[in-house]
mmCIF file of C-alpha atoms in Angstrom:
data_model
loop_
_atom_site.group_PDB
_atom_site.id
_atom_site.type_symbol
_atom_site.label_atom_id
_atom_site.label_comp_id
_atom_site.label_asym_id
_atom_site.label_seq_id
_atom_site.Cartn_x
_atom_site.Cartn_y
_atom_site.Cartn_z
ATOM 1 C CA MET A 19 65.080 -132.653 -96.034
ATOM 2 C CA SER A 20 67.816 -132.948 -93.339
ATOM 3 C CA ILE A 21 67.122 -133.669 -89.591
ATOM 4 C CA LYS A 22 69.062 -132.120 -86.985
ATOM 5 C CA VAL A 23 69.289 -133.603 -83.483
ATOM 6 C CA ILE A 24 70.098 -131.223 -80.880
ATOM 7 C CA PRO A 25 71.314 -132.522 -77.444
ATOM 8 C CA THR A 26 69.441 -130.895 -74.439
ATOM 9 C CA VAL A 27 71.674 -129.869 -71.395
ATOM 10 C CA PHE A 28 69.938 -129.323 -67.938
ATOM 11 C CA GLY A 29 70.628 -129.844 -64.504
ATOM 12 C CA THR A 30 70.025 -128.467 -60.829
ATOM 13 C CA SER A 31 73.761 -127.578 -60.276
ATOM 14 C CA MET A 32 76.279 -125.582 -62.104
ATOM 15 C CA LYS A 33 78.568 -128.687 -61.789
ATOM 16 C CA GLU A 34 75.887 -130.793 -63.281
ATOM 17 C CA ILE A 35 75.400 -128.238 -66.132
ATOM 18 C CA GLU A 36 78.978 -127.752 -66.780
ATOM 19 C CA ASP A 37 79.549 -131.607 -66.941
ATOM 20 C CA ARG A 38 76.609 -132.170 -69.301
ATOM 21 C CA LEU A 39 77.559 -129.196 -71.541
ATOM 22 C CA LYS A 40 81.065 -130.451 -72.054
ATOM 23 C CA LYS A 41 79.815 -133.838 -73.224
ATOM 24 C CA ALA A 42 77.283 -132.192 -75.474
ATOM 25 C CA LEU A 43 79.879 -130.141 -77.328
ATOM 26 C CA GLN A 44 82.052 -133.171 -77.836
ATOM 27 C CA ILE A 45 79.288 -134.371 -80.206
ATOM 28 C CA SER A 46 77.425 -131.346 -81.519
ATOM 29 C CA LYS A 47 78.018 -127.607 -82.057
ATOM 30 C CA SER A 48 74.258 -126.946 -81.380
ATOM 31 C CA VAL A 49 72.908 -127.401 -77.723
ATOM 32 C CA GLN A 50 69.453 -126.745 -76.113
ATOM 33 C CA VAL A 51 69.451 -125.620 -72.477
ATOM 34 C CA ASP A 52 66.739 -126.031 -70.407
ATOM 35 C CA PHE A 53 66.140 -123.477 -67.760
ATOM 36 C CA MET A 54 63.391 -124.688 -64.945
ATOM 37 C CA ASP A 55 62.006 -122.430 -62.130
ATOM 38 C CA GLY A 56 61.070 -124.935 -59.769
ATOM 39 C CA GLU A 57 57.257 -123.914 -60.046
ATOM 40 C CA PHE A 58 56.462 -124.812 -63.555
ATOM 41 C CA VAL A 59 58.264 -128.091 -62.876
ATOM 42 C CA SER A 60 59.453 -129.396 -59.482
ATOM 43 C CA ALA A 61 63.220 -129.029 -60.586
ATOM 44 C CA LYS A 62 65.182 -125.702 -60.519
ATOM 45 C CA SER A 63 68.117 -125.005 -62.502
ATOM 46 C CA PRO A 64 70.670 -122.095 -62.469
ATOM 47 C CA LEU A 65 69.368 -118.863 -64.143
ATOM 48 C CA PRO A 66 70.634 -117.994 -67.394
ATOM 49 C CA ASP A 67 72.824 -115.201 -66.059
ATOM 50 C CA GLU A 68 74.672 -117.838 -63.862
ATOM 51 C CA PHE A 69 75.331 -120.048 -67.036
ATOM 52 C CA PRO A 70 78.969 -120.917 -67.686
ATOM 53 C CA GLY A 71 80.487 -119.095 -70.171
ATOM 54 C CA ILE A 72 81.335 -120.361 -73.553
ATOM 55 C CA ASP A 73 84.519 -119.651 -75.525
ATOM 56 C CA LYS A 74 83.384 -117.721 -78.689
ATOM 57 C CA SER A 75 85.788 -119.589 -80.667
ATOM 58 C CA GLN A 76 84.094 -122.837 -80.464
ATOM 59 C CA ASN A 77 81.400 -121.564 -82.541
ATOM 60 C CA VAL A 78 78.364 -123.020 -80.648
ATOM 61 C CA GLU A 79 74.730 -122.236 -81.327
ATOM 62 C CA LEU A 80 72.641 -122.237 -78.281
ATOM 63 C CA GLU A 81 68.878 -122.663 -77.828
ATOM 64 C CA ALA A 82 66.935 -121.841 -74.636
ATOM 65 C CA HIS A 83 63.901 -124.125 -73.423
ATOM 66 C CA LEU A 84 62.140 -121.870 -70.682
ATOM 67 C CA ILE A 85 60.394 -123.998 -68.618
ATOM 68 C CA ILE A 86 59.068 -121.394 -66.242
ATOM 69 C CA TYR A 87 55.957 -119.742 -65.255
ATOM 70 C CA ASP A 88 57.187 -116.317 -66.292
ATOM 71 C CA PRO A 89 59.835 -115.656 -68.797
ATOM 72 C CA HIS A 90 60.032 -112.074 -68.476
#
């Protein structure tokens, strides 16, 4: 069995997310992104449709961690 450590990217502004995503992609091709609604937890992040684009040639695997009351 192998263990896979996946870095998490979260932030309250696009600048913060873009900076952290850039750093995470330097060490891993898998990244978990936390989306926060400001209700379930006090912090609020940009929504998934505001998330920065990723060049498909980077072959990145993204996971979403929804820290929100209503995922629909």
